[in-house]
Coordinates of C-alpha atoms and ligand atoms in Angstrom, one line a residue:
Chain A
M473 CA 36.2 -4.9 87.5
L474 CA 36.1 -7.1 84.4
E475 CA 34.3 -10.5 84.6
I476 CA 34.3 -12.6 81.5
H477 CA 32.3 -15.8 81.8
D478 CA 32.7 -18.7 79.4
I479 CA 32.7 -16.7 76.1
K480 CA 32.7 -18.5 72.7
K481 CA 33.2 -17.2 69.2
V482 CA 33.3 -19.1 66.0
F483 CA 34.2 -17.2 62.8
Q484 CA 32.9 -18.3 59.4
R485 CA 30.6 -20.9 60.9
G486 CA 29.5 -23.6 58.5
T487 CA 32.3 -23.0 56.0
S488 CA 35.5 -25.0 55.5
S489 CA 37.5 -22.3 57.1
E490 CA 35.4 -22.4 60.3
Q491 CA 37.5 -21.0 63.2
Q492 CA 36.8 -21.4 66.9
A493 CA 38.6 -18.3 68.0
L494 CA 37.3 -18.3 71.5
A495 CA 36.5 -21.6 73.1
G496 CA 34.8 -21.0 76.4
L497 CA 37.1 -18.5 78.0
S498 CA 36.6 -17.1 81.5
L499 CA 38.7 -14.4 83.1
C500 CA 38.4 -12.0 86.0
L501 CA 40.3 -8.8 86.6
Q502 CA 40.5 -6.9 89.9
P503 CA 40.3 -3.1 89.9
G504 CA 43.7 -1.6 89.0
E505 CA 45.2 -5.0 88.0
F506 CA 47.7 -5.0 85.1
V507 CA 47.7 -8.4 83.4
T508 CA 49.9 -9.4 80.4
V509 CA 48.7 -11.8 77.7
I510 CA 51.0 -14.1 75.7
G511 CA 50.4 -16.9 73.2
S512 CA 51.3 -17.9 69.7
N513 CA 49.9 -16.4 66.6
G514 CA 46.2 -17.3 66.1
A515 CA 45.7 -18.2 69.8
G516 CA 42.8 -15.8 69.9
K517 CA 44.3 -12.9 71.9
S518 CA 43.1 -10.2 69.5
T519 CA 39.7 -11.9 69.3
L520 CA 39.4 -11.7 73.1
F521 CA 40.0 -8.0 72.9
G522 CA 37.6 -7.6 70.1
A523 CA 35.0 -9.4 72.2
I524 CA 35.6 -7.2 75.2
A525 CA 35.6 -4.0 73.2
G526 CA 32.5 -5.0 71.2
S527 CA 33.9 -5.3 67.6
F528 CA 31.5 -8.2 67.4
F529 CA 29.1 -10.0 69.7
V530 CA 30.2 -13.3 71.3
D531 CA 28.2 -16.4 70.4
R532 CA 27.9 -17.5 74.0
G533 CA 28.8 -16.3 77.5
S534 CA 28.8 -12.9 79.2
I535 CA 31.0 -9.9 79.7
R536 CA 30.6 -7.6 82.7
L537 CA 32.5 -4.4 83.2
D538 CA 32.4 -2.7 86.6
G539 CA 29.2 -4.7 87.4
E540 CA 27.4 -3.7 84.2
D541 CA 26.5 -6.3 81.6
I542 CA 28.1 -5.1 78.3
T543 CA 27.8 -8.4 76.4
Y544 CA 25.4 -6.9 73.8
Q545 CA 26.4 -3.2 74.1
K546 CA 27.4 -1.4 70.9
E547 CA 31.1 -0.8 70.4
Y548 CA 31.0 2.9 70.4
L549 CA 29.1 3.0 73.7
R550 CA 31.6 0.6 75.4
A551 CA 34.4 2.8 74.1
K552 CA 33.3 5.3 76.8
H553 CA 34.9 3.1 79.4
I554 CA 37.4 1.0 77.4
G555 CA 40.6 2.4 75.8
R556 CA 42.2 0.3 73.1
L557 CA 45.5 0.5 71.3
F558 CA 46.5 -1.6 68.3
Q559 CA 49.8 -2.5 66.7
D560 CA 49.3 0.0 63.9
P561 CA 49.9 3.5 65.1
N562 CA 47.5 4.9 62.5
T563 CA 44.4 3.4 64.0
G564 CA 44.2 5.6 67.1
T565 CA 44.5 9.1 65.7
A566 CA 43.0 11.2 62.9
P567 CA 46.0 12.0 60.7
G568 CA 44.4 15.0 58.9
L569 CA 43.6 16.8 62.2
T570 CA 46.2 18.6 64.3
I571 CA 47.5 17.3 67.6
E572 CA 45.4 19.8 69.5
E573 CA 42.3 18.9 67.5
N574 CA 42.8 15.2 68.2
L575 CA 43.1 15.9 71.9
A576 CA 40.2 18.4 71.8
L577 CA 37.9 15.9 70.2
V578 CA 38.5 13.2 72.8
Y579 CA 38.6 15.6 75.7
S580 CA 35.5 17.7 74.9
K581 CA 33.5 14.5 74.3
A582 CA 34.5 13.0 77.6
T583 CA 34.3 16.0 79.8
R584 CA 31.5 18.2 78.4
R585 CA 28.2 17.7 76.7
F586 CA 28.9 16.7 73.1
S587 CA 27.7 19.9 71.6
L588 CA 27.8 22.9 69.3
S589 CA 30.1 24.8 71.6
L590 CA 33.7 25.3 70.6
A591 CA 35.7 22.1 71.1
L592 CA 39.0 23.7 72.0
R593 CA 39.2 26.3 74.8
P594 CA 42.2 28.3 75.8
A595 CA 42.3 26.5 79.2
D596 CA 42.3 23.1 77.4
R597 CA 45.3 24.1 75.3
R598 CA 47.3 24.8 78.5
Y599 CA 46.3 21.4 79.8
F600 CA 47.2 19.6 76.6
K601 CA 50.6 21.2 76.7
E602 CA 51.1 19.8 80.2
L603 CA 50.0 16.4 79.2
L604 CA 52.1 16.3 76.0
A605 CA 55.2 17.5 77.9
R606 CA 54.9 14.4 80.1
L607 CA 55.5 12.3 77.0
D608 CA 58.9 14.0 76.6
M609 CA 58.8 13.9 72.8
G610 CA 58.7 17.6 72.1
L611 CA 55.0 17.4 71.1
E612 CA 54.0 20.2 73.5
N613 CA 55.5 22.7 71.0
R614 CA 53.7 21.2 68.0
L615 CA 50.1 21.6 69.0
K616 CA 49.1 22.8 65.5
A617 CA 51.0 20.1 63.6
K618 CA 49.0 17.6 61.6
V619 CA 49.2 14.2 63.3
G620 CA 50.0 12.6 60.0
L621 CA 53.4 14.3 60.1
L622 CA 54.4 12.5 63.4
S623 CA 56.5 9.4 63.6
G624 CA 54.9 6.1 64.5
G625 CA 56.3 6.2 68.0
Q626 CA 55.0 9.8 68.6
R627 CA 51.6 8.8 67.2
Q628 CA 51.4 5.7 69.4
A629 CA 52.4 7.8 72.5
L630 CA 49.7 10.3 71.5
T631 CA 47.1 7.5 71.1
L632 CA 48.1 6.3 74.6
L633 CA 47.4 9.8 75.8
L634 CA 44.1 10.1 74.0
S635 CA 42.9 6.8 75.5
T636 CA 43.9 7.6 79.0
M637 CA 43.3 11.4 79.2
V638 CA 40.1 10.6 80.9
P639 CA 41.1 7.4 82.6
P640 CA 39.0 4.5 81.2
K641 CA 37.8 1.6 83.4
L642 CA 39.7 -0.8 81.2
L643 CA 42.7 -0.4 78.9
L644 CA 43.4 -3.0 76.2
L645 CA 46.8 -2.9 74.6
D646 CA 47.2 -5.2 71.6
E647 CA 51.0 -5.4 70.8
H648 CA 50.9 -1.7 70.8
T649 CA 54.7 -1.4 70.6
A650 CA 55.3 -4.2 68.1
A651 CA 55.6 -1.8 65.1
L652 CA 58.0 0.5 66.7
D653 CA 61.8 0.5 66.7
P654 CA 63.3 -1.0 70.0
L655 CA 64.2 2.3 71.5
T656 CA 60.9 3.9 70.8
A657 CA 59.1 0.7 71.9
A658 CA 60.9 0.8 75.3
K659 CA 59.9 4.5 75.7
V660 CA 56.3 3.8 74.9
M661 CA 56.3 0.8 77.3
E662 CA 57.7 3.0 80.0
L663 CA 54.9 5.6 79.4
T664 CA 52.3 2.8 79.4
E665 CA 53.5 1.6 82.8
E666 CA 53.6 5.1 84.2
I667 CA 50.2 6.2 82.9
A668 CA 48.4 3.0 83.9
G669 CA 50.1 3.0 87.3
Q670 CA 49.4 6.6 88.2
N671 CA 45.8 6.4 87.3
K672 CA 45.4 2.8 88.5
I673 CA 43.8 1.8 85.2
T674 CA 42.8 -1.9 84.9
T675 CA 44.9 -3.1 82.0
L676 CA 45.2 -6.1 79.7
M677 CA 48.3 -6.1 77.5
I678 CA 49.1 -8.5 74.7
T679 CA 52.8 -8.7 74.0
H680 CA 55.0 -11.0 72.0
N681 CA 57.9 -10.1 74.2
V682 CA 58.1 -12.7 76.9
A683 CA 60.5 -10.6 79.0
S684 CA 58.1 -7.6 79.1
A685 CA 55.2 -9.9 79.8
L686 CA 56.9 -11.1 82.9
K687 CA 58.3 -7.7 83.9
M688 CA 55.2 -5.7 83.6
G689 CA 52.1 -6.0 85.7
T690 CA 51.3 -8.6 88.3
R691 CA 49.8 -11.5 86.4
T692 CA 50.5 -13.2 83.1
I693 CA 48.1 -15.4 81.2
M694 CA 48.9 -17.6 78.3
M695 CA 46.4 -18.4 75.6
D696 CA 46.1 -21.2 73.1
K697 CA 43.3 -22.2 70.8
G698 CA 40.9 -19.7 72.3
Q699 CA 41.5 -20.7 75.9
I700 CA 43.6 -19.7 78.8
V701 CA 46.1 -22.5 79.2
M702 CA 48.3 -21.1 81.9
E703 CA 48.3 -18.4 84.5
L704 CA 51.3 -17.0 86.4
E705 CA 51.3 -14.8 89.4
G706 CA 52.9 -14.1 92.8
E707 CA 56.3 -15.6 93.8
E708 CA 56.4 -18.1 91.0
R709 CA 56.0 -15.3 88.4
K710 CA 58.6 -13.0 90.1
T711 CA 61.3 -15.6 90.0
M712 CA 60.5 -16.9 86.5
T713 CA 62.8 -16.1 83.6
S714 CA 61.9 -15.9 79.9
Q715 CA 63.7 -19.3 79.4
D716 CA 61.7 -20.9 82.2
L717 CA 58.5 -19.7 80.7
L718 CA 59.3 -21.0 77.2
Q719 CA 60.3 -24.3 78.8
R720 CA 57.0 -24.4 80.7
Y721 CA 55.1 -23.8 77.5
R722 CA 56.8 -26.7 75.9
Q723 CA 55.8 -29.0 78.8
I724 CA 52.1 -27.9 78.7
M725 CA 51.6 -27.7 75.0
H726 CA 54.0 -30.5 73.9
K727 CA 55.2 -28.1 71.2
E728 CA 57.4 -25.1 70.8
L729 CA 56.0 -21.6 71.1
D730 CA 55.5 -21.2 67.3
N731 CA 55.9 -17.5 67.4
D732 CA 59.6 -17.1 66.5
R733 CA 59.4 -13.3 67.1
M734 CA 58.5 -14.3 70.6
L735 CA 61.5 -16.7 71.0
F736 CA 63.9 -14.1 69.8
S737 CA 62.6 -11.4 72.0
G738 CA 62.6 -13.8 74.9
E739 CA 66.3 -14.5 74.4
E740 CA 67.3 -10.9 73.8
E741 CA 66.7 -9.6 77.3
Chain B
M1494 CA 31.3 40.3 29.2
D1495 CA 28.8 40.8 32.0
I1496 CA 31.2 40.8 35.0
L1497 CA 28.6 41.7 37.6
G1498 CA 26.2 38.9 36.4
T1499 CA 29.1 36.5 36.4
L1500 CA 30.1 37.4 39.9
Q1501 CA 26.5 37.0 41.1
L1502 CA 26.2 33.5 39.6
G1503 CA 29.7 32.7 41.0
F1504 CA 28.7 33.5 44.5
I1505 CA 25.5 31.5 44.2
Y1506 CA 27.6 28.5 43.0
A1507 CA 30.0 29.2 45.9
I1508 CA 27.3 27.9 48.2
L1509 CA 27.1 24.7 46.1
A1510 CA 30.8 24.4 46.3
L1511 CA 30.7 24.5 50.1
G1512 CA 28.4 21.6 50.1
I1513 CA 30.6 19.6 47.7
F1514 CA 33.7 20.5 49.8
I1515 CA 32.1 18.9 52.9
T1516 CA 31.5 15.5 51.2
F1517 CA 34.5 15.5 48.8
R1518 CA 37.2 16.9 51.1
V1519 CA 36.0 16.7 54.7
M1520 CA 34.3 13.2 54.4
N1521 CA 36.6 12.0 51.7
T1522 CA 33.7 10.5 49.7
P1523 CA 32.3 12.3 46.7
D1524 CA 28.5 12.3 46.9
L1525 CA 26.3 12.1 43.8
T1526 CA 23.1 13.1 45.5
V1527 CA 23.8 16.7 44.7
D1528 CA 22.4 16.7 41.1
G1529 CA 19.0 15.7 42.7
S1530 CA 19.2 17.8 45.9
F1531 CA 20.2 20.9 43.9
T1532 CA 17.0 20.6 41.8
L1533 CA 15.0 19.7 44.9
G1534 CA 16.1 23.0 46.6
L1535 CA 15.3 24.8 43.4
A1536 CA 11.9 23.3 42.9
V1537 CA 10.8 23.8 46.6
S1538 CA 12.0 27.4 46.6
A1539 CA 10.3 28.2 43.3
V1540 CA 7.0 26.7 44.4
L1541 CA 7.1 28.6 47.7
A1542 CA 8.0 31.8 46.0
M1543 CA 5.1 31.4 43.7
G1544 CA 2.9 30.9 46.8
G1545 CA 4.2 34.2 48.2
H1546 CA 6.9 32.9 50.6
P1547 CA 10.3 33.5 48.9
L1548 CA 12.3 33.6 52.2
L1549 CA 10.6 30.5 53.4
G1550 CA 11.6 29.0 50.1
L1551 CA 15.3 29.4 50.9
G1552 CA 14.9 27.8 54.3
A1553 CA 12.9 25.0 52.8
G1554 CA 15.4 24.4 50.1
F1555 CA 18.1 23.9 52.8
I1556 CA 16.0 21.6 54.9
C1557 CA 14.8 19.5 51.9
G1558 CA 18.4 19.2 50.7
M1559 CA 19.4 18.0 54.1
A1560 CA 16.6 15.4 54.1
A1561 CA 17.8 14.1 50.7
G1562 CA 21.4 14.0 52.0
A1563 CA 20.3 12.2 55.2
L1564 CA 18.6 9.5 53.1
T1565 CA 21.8 8.9 51.1
G1566 CA 23.7 8.8 54.4
L1567 CA 21.3 6.2 55.8
L1568 CA 21.6 4.1 52.7
Q1569 CA 25.4 4.2 53.1
T1570 CA 25.5 3.5 56.8
K1571 CA 22.4 1.4 57.7
A1572 CA 22.0 -0.5 54.4
R1573 CA 25.7 -0.6 53.7
I1574 CA 25.2 0.5 50.1
H1575 CA 28.3 1.7 48.3
P1576 CA 28.5 5.5 48.8
L1577 CA 28.5 6.3 45.1
L1578 CA 25.5 4.0 44.4
A1579 CA 23.7 5.3 47.4
G1580 CA 24.0 8.8 46.0
I1581 CA 22.9 7.7 42.6
L1582 CA 19.8 6.0 44.0
T1583 CA 18.7 9.1 45.9
M1584 CA 19.5 11.3 43.0
S1585 CA 17.5 9.1 40.6
G1586 CA 14.5 8.9 42.9
L1587 CA 14.6 12.6 43.5
Y1588 CA 13.8 13.2 39.8
S1589 CA 10.3 12.0 40.3
V1590 CA 10.0 13.9 43.6
N1591 CA 11.2 17.1 42.0
L1592 CA 8.7 16.8 39.2
A1593 CA 6.0 16.2 41.8
V1594 CA 7.0 19.3 43.7
M1595 CA 6.8 21.3 40.5
G1596 CA 3.3 19.9 39.9
G1597 CA 4.3 17.7 37.1
S1598 CA 5.6 20.5 34.9
P1599 CA 9.3 20.5 33.8
N1600 CA 9.7 24.2 34.3
L1601 CA 8.1 27.1 36.2
S1602 CA 8.4 30.8 35.7
L1603 CA 8.7 33.2 38.7
L1604 CA 8.4 36.3 36.6
Q1605 CA 5.0 37.1 38.1
S1606 CA 6.1 36.2 41.7
A1607 CA 7.9 38.1 44.4
T1608 CA 11.4 36.7 45.1
I1609 CA 13.9 37.6 47.8
F1610 CA 15.6 39.7 45.1
T1611 CA 12.6 41.7 44.1
V1612 CA 11.9 42.3 47.8
L1613 CA 15.5 43.5 48.4
R1614 CA 15.4 45.7 45.4
R1615 CA 12.3 47.4 46.6
A1616 CA 13.9 47.9 50.0
F1617 CA 17.0 49.6 48.6
P1618 CA 15.7 51.6 45.6
Q1619 CA 18.6 54.1 45.7
I1620 CA 21.2 51.3 45.0
P1621 CA 21.5 50.1 41.4
K1622 CA 19.8 46.7 40.9
D1623 CA 22.9 44.7 40.0
Y1624 CA 24.7 45.9 43.2
V1625 CA 21.8 45.0 45.4
L1626 CA 21.9 41.5 43.9
L1627 CA 25.7 41.1 44.1
I1628 CA 25.9 42.5 47.7
S1629 CA 23.1 40.3 49.0
I1630 CA 24.5 37.2 47.3
V1631 CA 28.0 37.8 48.5
F1632 CA 26.7 38.4 52.0
L1633 CA 24.8 35.1 51.9
S1634 CA 27.7 33.0 50.8
L1635 CA 30.1 34.6 53.2
L1636 CA 27.6 34.0 56.0
C1637 CA 27.6 30.3 54.9
V1638 CA 31.4 30.2 55.1
T1639 CA 31.4 31.8 58.5
V1640 CA 28.7 29.5 59.9
L1641 CA 30.6 26.4 58.6
A1642 CA 34.0 27.6 59.8
W1643 CA 32.5 28.0 63.3
F1644 CA 30.6 24.7 63.1
F1645 CA 33.7 22.7 62.2
R1646 CA 35.4 24.0 65.4
T1647 CA 32.6 22.8 67.6
G1648 CA 32.6 19.3 69.3
I1649 CA 30.3 17.9 66.7
G1650 CA 32.1 19.6 63.8
L1651 CA 35.4 18.2 64.9
A1652 CA 33.8 14.8 65.2
L1653 CA 32.6 15.1 61.6
R1654 CA 36.0 16.0 60.3
A1655 CA 37.6 13.1 62.3
T1656 CA 35.0 10.7 60.8
G1657 CA 36.1 11.5 57.3
N1658 CA 39.6 11.0 58.5
N1659 CA 39.6 7.9 60.7
A1660 CA 36.1 6.6 61.6
A1661 CA 37.6 3.9 64.0
M1662 CA 39.2 6.7 66.1
V1663 CA 35.9 8.4 66.3
R1664 CA 34.2 5.3 67.5
A1665 CA 37.0 4.8 70.0
S1666 CA 36.1 8.2 71.4
S1667 CA 32.6 6.8 72.0
I1668 CA 31.0 8.8 69.2
N1669 CA 28.6 7.2 66.7
S1670 CA 30.6 7.5 63.5
D1671 CA 27.7 6.4 61.4
G1672 CA 25.5 9.2 62.8
M1673 CA 28.3 11.7 62.1
R1674 CA 28.5 10.5 58.5
V1675 CA 24.7 10.9 58.0
L1676 CA 24.9 14.3 59.5
A1677 CA 27.8 15.4 57.2
I1678 CA 26.1 14.2 54.0
A1679 CA 22.8 15.9 55.2
L1680 CA 24.6 19.2 55.9
A1681 CA 26.4 19.1 52.6
N1682 CA 23.2 18.6 50.7
G1683 CA 21.5 21.3 52.7
F1684 CA 24.0 23.8 51.3
V1685 CA 23.5 22.3 47.8
G1686 CA 19.7 22.7 48.2
L1687 CA 20.2 26.2 49.4
A1688 CA 22.3 27.1 46.3
G1689 CA 19.5 25.7 44.1
A1690 CA 16.9 27.7 46.1
V1691 CA 18.8 30.9 45.6
L1692 CA 19.5 30.3 41.9
T1693 CA 15.9 29.8 41.0
Q1694 CA 14.8 33.0 42.6
Y1695 CA 17.8 34.8 41.0
Q1696 CA 17.0 33.6 37.5
N1697 CA 13.2 33.6 37.9
Y1698 CA 12.6 30.2 36.6
A1699 CA 12.9 26.6 37.7
D1700 CA 13.9 23.8 35.4
I1701 CA 13.7 20.1 36.2
N1702 CA 17.1 19.5 34.6
A1703 CA 18.9 22.4 36.4
G1704 CA 20.9 20.0 38.6
L1705 CA 22.3 18.0 35.7
G1706 CA 26.1 17.9 36.2
V1707 CA 26.3 20.3 39.1
I1708 CA 28.5 17.7 40.8
V1709 CA 31.2 18.3 38.3
V1710 CA 30.8 22.1 38.5
G1711 CA 31.2 21.8 42.3
L1712 CA 34.2 19.5 42.1
A1713 CA 35.9 21.8 39.6
S1714 CA 35.3 24.7 41.9
V1715 CA 36.8 23.0 44.9
I1716 CA 39.8 21.9 42.9
I1717 CA 40.4 25.3 41.3
G1718 CA 40.0 27.0 44.7
E1719 CA 42.7 24.7 46.1
V1720 CA 45.1 25.9 43.5
V1721 CA 44.5 29.5 44.4
I1722 CA 44.3 29.3 48.2
R1723 CA 46.8 26.8 49.5
K1724 CA 46.1 27.0 53.2
R1725 CA 44.9 23.7 54.3
S1726 CA 43.1 24.7 57.5
I1727 CA 39.3 24.2 57.5
L1728 CA 38.7 28.0 57.0
G1729 CA 41.2 28.0 54.2
G1730 CA 39.4 25.0 52.6
L1731 CA 36.0 26.6 52.8
L1732 CA 37.2 29.9 51.4
A1733 CA 39.0 28.1 48.7
A1734 CA 35.9 26.2 47.7
A1735 CA 33.8 29.4 47.6
M1736 CA 36.4 31.4 45.7
G1737 CA 37.0 28.5 43.4
A1738 CA 33.3 28.6 42.3
V1739 CA 33.6 32.4 41.5
I1740 CA 36.9 31.9 39.6
Y1741 CA 35.3 29.0 37.7
R1742 CA 32.4 31.2 36.6
L1743 CA 34.8 33.9 35.5
L1744 CA 36.9 31.5 33.5
I1745 CA 33.9 30.1 31.8
A1746 CA 32.5 33.5 31.0
L1747 CA 35.8 34.6 29.7
A1748 CA 36.2 31.6 27.5
L1749 CA 32.7 32.0 26.1
Y1750 CA 33.3 35.7 25.6
L1751 CA 36.5 35.1 23.7
D1752 CA 34.7 32.4 21.8
F1753 CA 37.2 29.7 22.8
F1754 CA 34.4 27.1 22.6
P1755 CA 30.7 27.1 22.1
A1756 CA 28.5 27.1 25.2
Y1757 CA 27.4 23.5 24.7
M1758 CA 31.1 22.4 25.3
L1759 CA 30.9 23.6 28.9
R1760 CA 30.2 20.3 30.5
L1761 CA 33.0 18.6 28.6
V1762 CA 35.5 21.3 29.5
S1763 CA 34.5 21.1 33.2
A1764 CA 34.8 17.3 33.2
V1765 CA 38.2 17.5 31.6
I1766 CA 39.5 20.0 34.1
V1767 CA 38.4 17.8 37.0
A1768 CA 39.8 14.7 35.5
I1769 CA 43.2 16.2 34.8
T1770 CA 43.5 17.8 38.2
L1771 CA 42.7 14.6 40.0
A1772 CA 45.2 12.8 37.8
I1773 CA 48.0 15.2 38.6
P1774 CA 49.6 13.2 41.5
Q1775 CA 49.7 10.2 39.3
I1776 CA 51.2 12.1 36.3
R1777 CA 53.8 13.5 38.7
E1778 CA 54.7 10.0 39.8
L1779 CA 55.0 8.8 36.2
I1780 CA 57.3 11.7 35.4
G1781 CA 59.4 11.1 38.5
E1782 CA 59.8 7.4 37.6
A1783 CA 60.8 8.2 34.1
R1784 CA 63.4 10.6 35.4
I1785 CA 64.8 8.0 37.8
R1786 CA 65.1 5.5 34.9
R1787 CA 66.7 8.0 32.6
E1788 CA 69.3 9.0 35.2
A1789 CA 70.0 5.4 36.1
Q1790 CA 70.6 4.7 32.4
N1791 CA 72.8 7.8 32.0
H1792 CA 74.8 6.7 35.1
A1793 CA 75.2 3.2 33.6
G1794 CA 76.3 4.7 30.3
N1795 CA 78.9 6.9 31.9
S1796 CA 80.6 4.2 34.0
Ligands
ADP1844 N1 37.3 -11.5 61.6 C1 37.7 -12.7 61.5 N2 37.2 -13.6 60.6 C2 37.6 -14.8 60.5 N3 38.5 -15.4 61.3 C3 39.1 -14.6 62.2 C4 38.7 -13.3 62.3 N4 39.5 -12.8 63.3 C5 40.3 -13.8 63.8 N5 40.0 -14.9 63.1 C6 40.7 -16.2 63.3 O1 40.6 -16.4 64.7 C7 41.8 -17.0 65.2 C8 42.4 -16.1 66.3 O2 42.9 -14.9 65.7 P1 43.5 -13.8 66.6 O3 42.6 -13.5 67.8 O4 43.8 -12.6 65.7 O5 44.9 -14.4 67.1 P2 46.1 -13.7 67.9 O6 45.8 -12.3 68.1 O7 46.2 -14.5 69.2 O8 47.3 -13.9 67.0 C9 42.7 -17.1 64.0 O9 42.7 -18.4 63.5 C10 42.1 -16.2 63.0 O10 42.4 -16.6 61.7
MG1845 MG1 46.7 -10.5 67.3

């Protein structure tokens, strides 16, 4: 589904703050696979997502999605097949538009010709209600509420819905629950698993929570200095605890996982 | 006080206010192209009316305004020039273009030419002249409101509104947000150009400086309208902008009639109205802070 071959990216080349954010990284995802990504701050995880989604072009290497070479495709064109969620719940929705307008924008664009016909039809509204009801946050009764009035968790759940309403080929989740309180985060995680599973969406999820990295999906990769330094799957992954994983990191990297949030969240569960 | 005349002018400026509303409120970026695109619409319309095509003049005023707006939009998105500067560049360049359109003369008289208004008056001889003018102008501006209200509910219209709100979200929906921005600024200036095109045929002359300061008039209209009509739906916003322009004209006419200030103070008064209204949230915050401090001091004094 996704084939990344030896991509490199240097930021601020030629300055004193030159950063090799991606250092020859390769990665393949099978259709429907759910892979979690961990790694300390600055490891290049978000940069990897930026490269896949087209926020910038990589300096070297190639990216193929479902057989199509998208290495130099514009971001908004790739977005047709790639859904992306960020940590900040504000990034994925238009706060000044109502819930139904947000849904209608995405839905009409994806299912009909982008046009001068009405974006929101009565049948759509019924469908939106159904979709929103599945989130179980009471949003199905607030179709005409401005999205800016929703809580962070509600907004992030809505963003998840927007990105998957028409299932994308690839879903990129960049610490999408990190800004939410623990209860809401758990709820959004649950929705994520449900939606990705039901629609068999190929998914890459960055998380700082070692426990959810091991619990969700079928494969975990660890990044450091713009490369993949460890991959876990199968039996070994199933039996691994958060403590084991942190221990393994220490062995490989000869240092502690410097993300203390990650240590805490690892011990918590 | 000439109420009918004031209403006529007010509803012409309502079309201008609709254009300003699109950039200022929908796109969240005030656009300074309008001083130039207003005069462009006016010049094109005057010249075409003089050539015997008054109706074509209105259409051309709209289209030329759109072209000017598109240019500003391209400067903003393709050349990444600051939105305010992009508008100033287009506006400034348009001064020469407008003079060229007017054949190098700073003003033109349409008194010898047919305009849409002379045509309409001849078509309805039994209705008094002032009512023919008022009805046709009101009809035109309400038509503009209706068309825009419909447009903003279409797929493209919704994408425009979302672009002013959160461009990243629009790109994530696989829509070219830069294209949407160019379209929005073009559309806005289309309406501004149309307003100029109507005005010149209404007052039977074109003046190269007619557009000076219309941005402030438009902003004042939008802001006044929002005080009167508080509904924040898109239709509410459009109606508010249009009504705001009419109320603005009435207020100004009243002030002049009562001799509150001489006519040459008009610009200053408009600018002050806009500045104060835009500063209101900040003023409220300062008052709120002062109250908190006072209450805290009282509290400390009591205990
Ligand atoms: N736009 C950018 N410009 C310059 N440097 C960047 C940019 N984005 C990321 N970096 C640098 O690239 C490295 C990787 O960052 P990032 O991918 O955000 O890490 P992670 O998401 O794993 O915490 C960091 O050193 C960061 O400072
Ligand atoms: Mg990151």
